[in-house]
Coordinates of C-alpha atoms and ligand atoms in Angstrom, one line a residue:
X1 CA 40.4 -96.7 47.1
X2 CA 38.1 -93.5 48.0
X3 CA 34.6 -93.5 48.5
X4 CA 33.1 -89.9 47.3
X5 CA 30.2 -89.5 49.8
X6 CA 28.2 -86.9 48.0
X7 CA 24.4 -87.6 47.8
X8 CA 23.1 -84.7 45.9
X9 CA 22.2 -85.0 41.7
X10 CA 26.0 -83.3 41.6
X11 CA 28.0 -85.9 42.5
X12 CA 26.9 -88.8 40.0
X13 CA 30.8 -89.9 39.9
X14 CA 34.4 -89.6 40.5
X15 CA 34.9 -85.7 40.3
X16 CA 30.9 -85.0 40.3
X17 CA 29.0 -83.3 37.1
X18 CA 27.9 -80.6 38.3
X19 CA 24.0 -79.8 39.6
X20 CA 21.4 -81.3 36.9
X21 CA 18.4 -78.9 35.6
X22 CA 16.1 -82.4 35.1
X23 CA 16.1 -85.5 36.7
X24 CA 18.1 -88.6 37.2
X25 CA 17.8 -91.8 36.0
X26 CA 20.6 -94.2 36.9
X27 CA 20.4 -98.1 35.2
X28 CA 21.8 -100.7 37.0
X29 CA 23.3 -103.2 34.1
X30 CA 24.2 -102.4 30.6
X31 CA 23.1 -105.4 28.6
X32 CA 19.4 -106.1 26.6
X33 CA 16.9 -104.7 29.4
X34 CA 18.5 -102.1 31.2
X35 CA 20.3 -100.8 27.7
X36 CA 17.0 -100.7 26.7
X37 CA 15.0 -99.0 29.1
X38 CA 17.8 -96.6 28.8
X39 CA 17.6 -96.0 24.9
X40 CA 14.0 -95.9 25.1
X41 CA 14.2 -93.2 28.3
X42 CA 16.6 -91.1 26.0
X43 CA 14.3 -91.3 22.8
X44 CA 11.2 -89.4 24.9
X45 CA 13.4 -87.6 26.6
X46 CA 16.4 -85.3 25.8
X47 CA 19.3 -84.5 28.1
X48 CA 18.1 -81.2 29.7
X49 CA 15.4 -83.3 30.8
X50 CA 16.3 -86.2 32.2
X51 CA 20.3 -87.2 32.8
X52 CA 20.7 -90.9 32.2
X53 CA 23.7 -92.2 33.8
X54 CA 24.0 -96.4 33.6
X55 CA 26.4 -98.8 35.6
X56 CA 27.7 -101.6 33.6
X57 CA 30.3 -104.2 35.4
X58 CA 31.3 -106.1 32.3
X59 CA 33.3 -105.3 29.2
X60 CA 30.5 -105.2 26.9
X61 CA 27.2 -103.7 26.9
X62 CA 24.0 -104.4 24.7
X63 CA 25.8 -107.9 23.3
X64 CA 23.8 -110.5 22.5
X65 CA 24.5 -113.7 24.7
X66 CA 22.4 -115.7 22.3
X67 CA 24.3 -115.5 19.2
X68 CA 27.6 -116.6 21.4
X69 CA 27.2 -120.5 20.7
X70 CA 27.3 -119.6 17.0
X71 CA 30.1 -117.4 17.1
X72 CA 31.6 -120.2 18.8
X73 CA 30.6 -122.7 16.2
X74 CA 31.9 -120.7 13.5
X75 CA 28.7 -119.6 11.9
X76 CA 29.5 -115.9 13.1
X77 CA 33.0 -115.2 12.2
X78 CA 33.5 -111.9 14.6
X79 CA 32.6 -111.6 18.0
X80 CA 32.0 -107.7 17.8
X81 CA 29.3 -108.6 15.2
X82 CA 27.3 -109.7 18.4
X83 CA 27.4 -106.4 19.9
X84 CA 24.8 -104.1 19.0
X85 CA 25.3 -101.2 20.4
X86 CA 29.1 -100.1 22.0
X87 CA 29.4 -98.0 24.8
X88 CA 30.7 -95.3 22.2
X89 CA 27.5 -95.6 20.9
X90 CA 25.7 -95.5 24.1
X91 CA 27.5 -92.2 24.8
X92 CA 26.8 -90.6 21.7
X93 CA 23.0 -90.9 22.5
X94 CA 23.9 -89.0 25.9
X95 CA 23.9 -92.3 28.1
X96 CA 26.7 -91.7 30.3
X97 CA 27.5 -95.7 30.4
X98 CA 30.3 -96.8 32.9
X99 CA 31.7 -99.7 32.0
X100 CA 33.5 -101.8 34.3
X101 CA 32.3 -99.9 37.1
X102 CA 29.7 -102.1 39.7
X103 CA 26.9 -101.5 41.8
X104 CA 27.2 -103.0 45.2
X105 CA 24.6 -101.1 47.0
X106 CA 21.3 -99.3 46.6
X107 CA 20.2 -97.1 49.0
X108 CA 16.3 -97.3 48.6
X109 CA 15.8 -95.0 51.1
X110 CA 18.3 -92.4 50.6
X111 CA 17.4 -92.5 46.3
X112 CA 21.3 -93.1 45.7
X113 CA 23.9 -96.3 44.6
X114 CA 27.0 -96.7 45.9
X115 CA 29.1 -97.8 42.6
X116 CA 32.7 -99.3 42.1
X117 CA 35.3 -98.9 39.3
X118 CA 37.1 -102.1 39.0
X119 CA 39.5 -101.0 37.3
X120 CA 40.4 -98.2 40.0
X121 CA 38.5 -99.6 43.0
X122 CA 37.1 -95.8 44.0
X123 CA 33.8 -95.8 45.2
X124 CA 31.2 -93.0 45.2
X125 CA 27.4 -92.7 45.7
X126 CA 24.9 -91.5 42.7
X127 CA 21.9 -90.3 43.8
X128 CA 18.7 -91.3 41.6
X129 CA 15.2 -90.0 40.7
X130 CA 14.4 -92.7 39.0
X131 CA 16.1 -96.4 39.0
X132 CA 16.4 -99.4 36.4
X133 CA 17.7 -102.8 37.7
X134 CA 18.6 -105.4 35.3
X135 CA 21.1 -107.1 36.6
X136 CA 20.3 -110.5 34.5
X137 CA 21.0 -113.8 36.1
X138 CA 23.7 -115.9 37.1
X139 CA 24.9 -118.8 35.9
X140 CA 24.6 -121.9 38.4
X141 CA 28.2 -123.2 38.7
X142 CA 27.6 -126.7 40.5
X143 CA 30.1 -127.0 43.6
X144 CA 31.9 -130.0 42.3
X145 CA 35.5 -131.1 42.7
X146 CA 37.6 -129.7 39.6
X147 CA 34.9 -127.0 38.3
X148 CA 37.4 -124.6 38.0
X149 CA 40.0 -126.3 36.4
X150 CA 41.3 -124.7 33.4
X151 CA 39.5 -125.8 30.6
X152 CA 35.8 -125.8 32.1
X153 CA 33.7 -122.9 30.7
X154 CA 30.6 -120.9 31.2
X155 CA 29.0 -119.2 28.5
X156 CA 27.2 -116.0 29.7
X157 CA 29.5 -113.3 28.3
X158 CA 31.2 -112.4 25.4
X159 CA 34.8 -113.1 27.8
X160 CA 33.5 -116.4 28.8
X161 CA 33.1 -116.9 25.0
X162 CA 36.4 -115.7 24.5
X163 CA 37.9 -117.8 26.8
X164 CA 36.3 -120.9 25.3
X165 CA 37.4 -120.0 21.8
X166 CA 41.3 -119.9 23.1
X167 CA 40.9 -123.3 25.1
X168 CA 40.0 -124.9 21.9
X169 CA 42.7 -123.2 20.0
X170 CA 44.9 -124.9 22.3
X171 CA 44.0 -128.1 22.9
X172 CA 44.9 -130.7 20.6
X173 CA 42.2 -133.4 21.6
X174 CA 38.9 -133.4 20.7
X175 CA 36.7 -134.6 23.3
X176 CA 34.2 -132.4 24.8
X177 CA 31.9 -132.9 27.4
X178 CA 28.8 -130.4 27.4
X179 CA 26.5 -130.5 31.5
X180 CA 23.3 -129.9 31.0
X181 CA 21.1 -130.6 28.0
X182 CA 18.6 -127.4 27.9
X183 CA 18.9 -125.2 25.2
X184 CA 22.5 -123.8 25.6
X185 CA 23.1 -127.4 26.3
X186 CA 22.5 -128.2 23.3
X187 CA 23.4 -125.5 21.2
X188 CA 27.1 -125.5 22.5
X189 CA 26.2 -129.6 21.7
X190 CA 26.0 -128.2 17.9
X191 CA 29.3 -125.6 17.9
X192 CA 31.8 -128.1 19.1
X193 CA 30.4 -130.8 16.7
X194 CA 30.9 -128.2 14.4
X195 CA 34.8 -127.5 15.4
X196 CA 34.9 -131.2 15.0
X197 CA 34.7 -132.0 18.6
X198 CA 33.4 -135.7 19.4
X199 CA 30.5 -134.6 22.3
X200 CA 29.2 -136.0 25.2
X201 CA 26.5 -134.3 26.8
X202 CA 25.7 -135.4 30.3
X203 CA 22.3 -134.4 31.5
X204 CA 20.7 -134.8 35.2
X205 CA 16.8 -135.2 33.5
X206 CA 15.6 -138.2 31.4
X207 CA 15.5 -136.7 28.1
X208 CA 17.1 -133.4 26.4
X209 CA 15.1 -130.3 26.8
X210 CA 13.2 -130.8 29.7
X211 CA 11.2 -127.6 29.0
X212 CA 9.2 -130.2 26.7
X213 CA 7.4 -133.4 27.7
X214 CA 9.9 -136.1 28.0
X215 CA 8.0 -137.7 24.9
X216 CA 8.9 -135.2 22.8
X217 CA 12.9 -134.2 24.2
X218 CA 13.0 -138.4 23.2
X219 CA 12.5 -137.2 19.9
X220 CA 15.5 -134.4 20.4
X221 CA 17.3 -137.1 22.2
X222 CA 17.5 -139.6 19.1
X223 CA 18.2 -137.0 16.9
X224 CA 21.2 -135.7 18.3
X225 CA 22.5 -139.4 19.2
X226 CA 21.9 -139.3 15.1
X227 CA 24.4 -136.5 14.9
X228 CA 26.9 -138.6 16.5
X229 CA 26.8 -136.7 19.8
X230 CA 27.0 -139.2 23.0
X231 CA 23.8 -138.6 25.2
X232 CA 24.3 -139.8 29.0
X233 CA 20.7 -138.8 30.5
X234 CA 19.5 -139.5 34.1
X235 CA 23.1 -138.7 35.3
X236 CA 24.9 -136.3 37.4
X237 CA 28.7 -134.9 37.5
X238 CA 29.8 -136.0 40.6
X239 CA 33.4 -134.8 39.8
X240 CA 35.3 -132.7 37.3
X241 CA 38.9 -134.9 37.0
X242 CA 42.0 -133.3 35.9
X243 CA 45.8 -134.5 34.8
X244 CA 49.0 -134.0 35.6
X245 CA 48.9 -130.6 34.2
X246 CA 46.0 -129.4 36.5
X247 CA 44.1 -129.3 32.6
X248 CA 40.7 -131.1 32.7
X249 CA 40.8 -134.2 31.7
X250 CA 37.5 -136.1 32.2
X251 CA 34.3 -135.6 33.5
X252 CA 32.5 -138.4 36.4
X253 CA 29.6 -139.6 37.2
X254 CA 28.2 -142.0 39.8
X255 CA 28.3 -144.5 36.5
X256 CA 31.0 -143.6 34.5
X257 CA 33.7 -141.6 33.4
X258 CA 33.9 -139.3 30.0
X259 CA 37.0 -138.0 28.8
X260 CA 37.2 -134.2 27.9
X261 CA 39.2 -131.7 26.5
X262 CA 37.1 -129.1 27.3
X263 CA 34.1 -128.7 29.7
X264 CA 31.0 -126.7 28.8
X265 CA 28.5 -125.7 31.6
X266 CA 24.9 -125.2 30.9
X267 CA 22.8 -126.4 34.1
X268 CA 20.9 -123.1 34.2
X269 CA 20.5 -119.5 35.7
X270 CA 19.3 -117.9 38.7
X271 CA 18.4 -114.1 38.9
X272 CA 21.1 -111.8 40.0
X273 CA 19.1 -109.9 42.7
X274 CA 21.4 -109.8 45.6
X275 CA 22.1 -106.2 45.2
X276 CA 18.1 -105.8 45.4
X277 CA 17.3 -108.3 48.0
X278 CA 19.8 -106.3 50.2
X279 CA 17.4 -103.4 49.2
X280 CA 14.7 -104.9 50.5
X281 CA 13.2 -105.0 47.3
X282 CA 10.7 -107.8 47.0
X283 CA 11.6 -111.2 45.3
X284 CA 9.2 -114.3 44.3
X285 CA 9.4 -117.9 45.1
X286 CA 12.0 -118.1 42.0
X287 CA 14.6 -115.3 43.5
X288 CA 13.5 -112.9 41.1
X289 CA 11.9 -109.1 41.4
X290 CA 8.8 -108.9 41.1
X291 CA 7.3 -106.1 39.1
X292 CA 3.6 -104.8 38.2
X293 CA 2.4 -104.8 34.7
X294 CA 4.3 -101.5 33.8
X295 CA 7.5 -103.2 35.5
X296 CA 7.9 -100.8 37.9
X297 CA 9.1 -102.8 41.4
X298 CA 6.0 -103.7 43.5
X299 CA 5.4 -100.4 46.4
X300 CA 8.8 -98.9 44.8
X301 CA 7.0 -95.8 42.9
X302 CA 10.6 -95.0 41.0
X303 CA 11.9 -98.1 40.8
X304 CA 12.0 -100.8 37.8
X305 CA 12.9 -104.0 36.7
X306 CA 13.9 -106.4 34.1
X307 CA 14.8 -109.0 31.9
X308 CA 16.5 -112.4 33.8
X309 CA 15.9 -110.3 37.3
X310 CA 12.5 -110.7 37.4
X311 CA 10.0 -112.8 37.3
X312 CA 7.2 -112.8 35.0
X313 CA 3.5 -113.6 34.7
X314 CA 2.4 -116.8 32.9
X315 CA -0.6 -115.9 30.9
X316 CA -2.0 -120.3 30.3
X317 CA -1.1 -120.6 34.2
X318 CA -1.7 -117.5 35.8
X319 CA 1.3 -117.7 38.0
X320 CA 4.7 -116.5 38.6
X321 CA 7.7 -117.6 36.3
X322 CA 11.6 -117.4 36.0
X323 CA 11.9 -117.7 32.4
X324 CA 15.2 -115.7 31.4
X325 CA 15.2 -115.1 27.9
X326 CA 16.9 -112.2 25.4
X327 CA 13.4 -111.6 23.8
X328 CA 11.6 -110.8 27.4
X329 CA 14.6 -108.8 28.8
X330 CA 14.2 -106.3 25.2
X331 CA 10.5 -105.8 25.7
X332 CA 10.6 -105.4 29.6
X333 CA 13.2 -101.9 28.7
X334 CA 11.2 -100.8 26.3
X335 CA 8.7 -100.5 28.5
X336 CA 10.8 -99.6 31.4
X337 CA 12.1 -96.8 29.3
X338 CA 8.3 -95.7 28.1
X339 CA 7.4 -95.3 31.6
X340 CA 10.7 -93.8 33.2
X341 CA 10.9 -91.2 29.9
X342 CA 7.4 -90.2 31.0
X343 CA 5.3 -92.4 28.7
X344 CA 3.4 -95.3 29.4
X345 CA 3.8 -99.2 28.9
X346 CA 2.7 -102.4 30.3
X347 CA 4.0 -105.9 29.9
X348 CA 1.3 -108.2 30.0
X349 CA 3.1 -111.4 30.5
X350 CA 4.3 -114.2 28.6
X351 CA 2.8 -117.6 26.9
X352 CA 6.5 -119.3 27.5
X353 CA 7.5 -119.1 23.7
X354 CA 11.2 -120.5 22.9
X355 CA 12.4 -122.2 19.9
X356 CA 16.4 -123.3 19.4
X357 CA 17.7 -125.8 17.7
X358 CA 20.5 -128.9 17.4
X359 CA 22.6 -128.5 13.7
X360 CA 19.1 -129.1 11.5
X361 CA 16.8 -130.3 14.1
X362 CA 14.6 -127.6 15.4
X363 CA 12.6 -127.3 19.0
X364 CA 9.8 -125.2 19.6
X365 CA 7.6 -125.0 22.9
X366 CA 5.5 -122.6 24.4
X367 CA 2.5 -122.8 26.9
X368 CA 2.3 -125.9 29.3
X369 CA 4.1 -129.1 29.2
X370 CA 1.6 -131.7 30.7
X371 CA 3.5 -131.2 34.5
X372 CA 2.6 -127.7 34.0
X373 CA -1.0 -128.0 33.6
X374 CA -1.1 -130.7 36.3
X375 CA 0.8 -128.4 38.6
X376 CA -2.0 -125.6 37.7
X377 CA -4.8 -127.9 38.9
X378 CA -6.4 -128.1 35.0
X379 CA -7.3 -131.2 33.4
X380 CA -6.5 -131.7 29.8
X381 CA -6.4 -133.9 26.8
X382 CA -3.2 -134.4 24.4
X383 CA -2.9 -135.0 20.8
X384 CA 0.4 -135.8 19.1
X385 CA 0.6 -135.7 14.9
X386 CA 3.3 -136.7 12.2
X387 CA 3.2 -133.9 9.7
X388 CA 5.7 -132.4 6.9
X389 CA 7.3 -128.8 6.4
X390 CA 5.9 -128.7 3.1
X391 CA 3.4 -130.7 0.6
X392 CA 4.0 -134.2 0.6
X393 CA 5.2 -134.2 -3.3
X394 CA 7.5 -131.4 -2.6
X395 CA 11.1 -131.8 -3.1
X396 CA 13.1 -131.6 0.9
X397 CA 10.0 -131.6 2.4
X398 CA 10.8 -133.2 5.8
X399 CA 8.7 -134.8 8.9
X400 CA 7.7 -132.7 11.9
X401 CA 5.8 -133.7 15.2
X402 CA 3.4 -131.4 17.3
X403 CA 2.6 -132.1 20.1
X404 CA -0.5 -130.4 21.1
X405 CA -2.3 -130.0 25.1
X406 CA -6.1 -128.4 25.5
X407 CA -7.8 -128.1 28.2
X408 CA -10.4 -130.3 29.0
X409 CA -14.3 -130.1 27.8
X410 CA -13.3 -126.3 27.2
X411 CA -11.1 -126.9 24.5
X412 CA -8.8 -123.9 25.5
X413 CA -5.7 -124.1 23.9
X414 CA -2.8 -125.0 26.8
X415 CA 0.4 -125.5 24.8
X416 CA 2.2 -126.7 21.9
X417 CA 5.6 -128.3 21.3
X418 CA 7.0 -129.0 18.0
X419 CA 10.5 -131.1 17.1
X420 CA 11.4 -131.6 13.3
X421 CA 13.7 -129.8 10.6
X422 CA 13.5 -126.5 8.5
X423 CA 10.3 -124.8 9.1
X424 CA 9.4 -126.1 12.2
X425 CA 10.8 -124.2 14.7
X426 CA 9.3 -120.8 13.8
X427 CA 5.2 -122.5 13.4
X428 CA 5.5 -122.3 16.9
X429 CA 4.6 -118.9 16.9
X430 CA 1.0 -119.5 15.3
X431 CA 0.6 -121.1 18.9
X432 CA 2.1 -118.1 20.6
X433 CA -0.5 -115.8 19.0
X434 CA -3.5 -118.8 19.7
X435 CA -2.4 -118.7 23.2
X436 CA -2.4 -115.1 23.9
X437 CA -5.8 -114.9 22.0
X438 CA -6.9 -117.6 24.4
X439 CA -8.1 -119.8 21.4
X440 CA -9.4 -122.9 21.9
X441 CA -8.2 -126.1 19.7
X442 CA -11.3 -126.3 17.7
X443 CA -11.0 -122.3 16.8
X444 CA -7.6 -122.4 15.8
X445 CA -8.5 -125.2 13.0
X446 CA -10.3 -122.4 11.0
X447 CA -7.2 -120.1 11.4
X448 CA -6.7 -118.8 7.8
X449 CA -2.8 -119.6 7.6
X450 CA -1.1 -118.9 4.1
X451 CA -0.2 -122.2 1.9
X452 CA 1.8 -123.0 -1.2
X453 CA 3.4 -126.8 -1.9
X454 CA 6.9 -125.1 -0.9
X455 CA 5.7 -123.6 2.8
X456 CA 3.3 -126.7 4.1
X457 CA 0.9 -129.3 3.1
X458 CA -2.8 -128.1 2.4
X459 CA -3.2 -128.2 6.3
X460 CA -0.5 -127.0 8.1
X461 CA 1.0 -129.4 10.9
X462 CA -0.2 -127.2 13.9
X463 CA -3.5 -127.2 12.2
X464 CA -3.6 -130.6 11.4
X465 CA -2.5 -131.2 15.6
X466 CA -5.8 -128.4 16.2
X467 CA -8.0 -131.1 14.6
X468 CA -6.7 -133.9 16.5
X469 CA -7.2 -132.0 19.7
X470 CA -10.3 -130.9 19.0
X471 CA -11.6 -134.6 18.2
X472 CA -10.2 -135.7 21.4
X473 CA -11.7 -132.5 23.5
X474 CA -15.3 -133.8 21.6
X475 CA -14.8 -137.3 22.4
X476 CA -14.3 -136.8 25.8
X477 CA -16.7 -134.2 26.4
Ligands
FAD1 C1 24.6 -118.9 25.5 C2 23.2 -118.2 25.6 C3 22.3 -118.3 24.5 C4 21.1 -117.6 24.7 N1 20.2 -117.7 23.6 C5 19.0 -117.1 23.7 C6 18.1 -117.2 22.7 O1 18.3 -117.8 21.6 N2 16.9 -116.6 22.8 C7 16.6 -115.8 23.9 O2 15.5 -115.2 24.0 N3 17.5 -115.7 24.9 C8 18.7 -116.3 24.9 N4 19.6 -116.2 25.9 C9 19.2 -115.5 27.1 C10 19.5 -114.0 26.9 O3 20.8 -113.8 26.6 C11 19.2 -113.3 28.2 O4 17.8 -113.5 28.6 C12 19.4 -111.8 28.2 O5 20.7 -111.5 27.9 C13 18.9 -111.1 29.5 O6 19.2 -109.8 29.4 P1 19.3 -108.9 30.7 O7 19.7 -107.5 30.3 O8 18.2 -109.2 31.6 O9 20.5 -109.6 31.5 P2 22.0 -109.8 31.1 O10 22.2 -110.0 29.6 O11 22.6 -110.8 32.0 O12 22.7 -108.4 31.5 C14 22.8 -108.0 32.8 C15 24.0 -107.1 32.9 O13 24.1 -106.5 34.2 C16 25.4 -106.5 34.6 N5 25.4 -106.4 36.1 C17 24.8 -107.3 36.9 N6 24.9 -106.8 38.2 C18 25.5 -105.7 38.1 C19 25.9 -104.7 39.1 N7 25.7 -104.9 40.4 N8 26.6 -103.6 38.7 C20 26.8 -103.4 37.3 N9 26.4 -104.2 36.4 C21 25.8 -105.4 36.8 C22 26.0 -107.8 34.1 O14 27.4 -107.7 34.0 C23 25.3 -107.9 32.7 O15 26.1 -107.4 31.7 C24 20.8 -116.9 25.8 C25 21.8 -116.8 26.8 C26 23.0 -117.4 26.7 C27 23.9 -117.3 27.9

């Protein structure tokens, strides 16, 4: 192992590059945000300008996570047809990406990151104008007996995809347990029913999808017991049991045991940030960075951050959020990238949009649930409707629920949640935009939303929810 101890712009890496006319902007993770930031740095700025030089510990960069429990299930054939942008490519845009090669220090003081090839194990310092950190998050990997038996997976990476694919290649029974029931809960619910798996998901909460009110993941939770998949709520692994072969085998609880072939972990995320914690860069009451509205690192002039690092601003709430998502992490680097190629950005926050879905049943969300508006101090009323995705008389036109949450005597919209089949997922977004216009219900019923038999009834379901809430806001005022 060496460690190269140059701190000047001309020794970026093993062997140095020579002294740099323009400056230095070194990214700290090559996947959605920091790729991003870095693309968008190298679009304003050319090469002579400004030298982009990005640390990537993994395998892959700019690969998209989200698409992984699709390749798994078989609807995406080729894993490389998740990766949207090789380090080739990277390269060819004068990035100079390092794969493999990790970050285990930044010096904030001294404007320089000591980085380490994994492959090689040298070490050497790159000094930095300007720095980008998005290091992601972590997977939570509950300390349990047996977790790391073969045969229990994560699915963050592309590998741990990999890895999953080959355990079911070779494993000739087919029962699969899936911890956690969020949204990769239940996606990777969906994939192994769709390799003709029998699943079993075991889930610490009282319904599926705890980012909705437990009346509506009640809904998800039917549905997917519909699909044939084995729902254990209110329950906890206590132990991950294995057979003679070391192979998992089961999975316990304090009630019960549930055979498995194969384990899939999805209990949730916390932001990598010990590399900037150790930096003494400053980190909310959720772990993660936080930035201002151009994501630059609060009192860190030269410094941003983002995607599942950070935390961001929750426009209904006002507060502070963890809320790692692919769609956040793109638009934090592209405006990471405006502002480090010179430009100028801001991220104004989030509403807490996500939609997934379980084979054909689709979950949308964004805003509050009911414990997050208690938890803000606001009172509010709640209206719940039965709807369809198209006109009543239209053939496949199938029943949707929103669930709708305004604020009360104001009427200000507070959040929507909608379960049903094709078309629900994406009405969400009418919401989203509600939300961020700060609508209230009785506003939105006036929206001027497009209509035809085969797209919704005359009134669309988050309209028809609008006019419930808006009764109820009356009523009560
Ligand atoms: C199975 C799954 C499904 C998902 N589905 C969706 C979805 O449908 N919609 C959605 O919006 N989001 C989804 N997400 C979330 C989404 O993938 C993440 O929010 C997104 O990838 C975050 O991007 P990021 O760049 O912040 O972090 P990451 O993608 O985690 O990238 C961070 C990178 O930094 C590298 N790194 C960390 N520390 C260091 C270091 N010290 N040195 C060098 N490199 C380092 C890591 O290796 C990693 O490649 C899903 C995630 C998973 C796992």
């Amino acid at each position: 192992m060496s460690i190269g101890t140059g701190t000047g712009m001309g020794m970026s890496g093993a062997g140095g590059t020579g002294r740099h006319a323009g400056e230095r902007l070194v990214v700290v993770g090559g996947d959605a945000a920091g790729m991003s930031a870095a693309s968008q740095a190298r679009r304003l700025k050319g090469p002579a300008e400004l030298e982009i030089v990005a640390f990537e510990r993994g395998h892959f960069s700019s690969f998209s996570a989200c698409g992984i429990p699709y390749w798994v299930g078989g609807d995406v054939s080729d894993r490389d047809l998740l990766i949207a942008r090789t380090p080739e490519e990277h390269r060819a845009r004068d990035i100079d990406l390092r794969m493999r090669t990790e970050v285990t220090e930044i010096d904030v003081a001294g404007g320089r990151v000591r980085a380490r090839d994994l492959d090689s194990g040298a070490q050497y310092w790159t000094a930095y104008d300007k720095l980008v950190i998005g290091t992601g998050a972590r997977p939570i990997r509950p300390e349990l007996p047996g977790i790391d038996a073969p045969g229990v997976h994560g699915v963050q990476t592309l590998d741990d995809g990999q890895a999953l694919l080959d355990t079911l290649a070779g494993t000739r029974g087919r029962h699969a347990v899936v911890v956690g029931a969020g949204y990769i809960g239940v996606e990777m619910a969906e994939a192994l029913i769709n390799r003709g798996y029998e699943v079993t998901v075991v889930n610490r909460g009282r319904e599926p999808m705890s980012t909705l009110d437990p009346d509506m993941g009640r809904m998800v939770r039917t549905a997917m017991e519909g699909l044939g998949i084995t729902m254990v709520n209110g329950a906890a692994v206590t132990e991950v049991l294995t057979g003679d072969d070391g192979r998992v085998r089961a999975v316990a609880t304090e009630d019960g045991e549930y055979p498995a072939d194969v384990v899939v972990l999805g209990v949730g995320v916390r932001p990598e940030t010990g590399l900037a914690e150790a930096a003494g860069l400053p980190l909310g009451a959720h772990g993660g960075l936080l930035t201002d509205l151009a994501m630059r690192v609060r009192g860190h002039e030269n410094i941003w951050a983002g995607g599942d690092c950070v935390e961001v601003l929750d426009l209904v709430s006002g507060r502070e959020r963890h809320i790692p998502l692919g769609t956040h992490a793109n638009k934090h680097g592209q405006v990471i990238g405006t502002n480090a190629g010179g430009g100028y950005a801001t991220f104004p926050g989030v509403v807490g949009t996500a939609v997934s879905k379980v084979c054909d049943l689709e979950i949308a969300r964004t805003g509050l649930r009911e414990k997050d508006a208690l938890r803000a101090g606001l009172r509010f009323v709640t209206a719940t409707i039965e709807s369809t995705s198209r006109a009543g008389y239209y053939p496949d036109a199938s029943p949707m629920t929103v669930k709708m949450l305004a604020e009360h005597r104001t009427g200000r919209l507070l959040g929507v949640q909608i379960v049903g089949r094709e078309g629900a997922g994406k009405r969400v977004d009418v919401a989203a935009v509600a939300l961020t216009a700060g609508m209230t219900v009785e506003r939105m019923t006036a929206l001027d939303l497009g209509y035809a038999p085969p797209f919704s009834p005359v009134w669309d379901p988050v309209l028809v929810a609008a006019r419930k809430a808006a009764r109820v806001v009356e009523q009560q005022r």
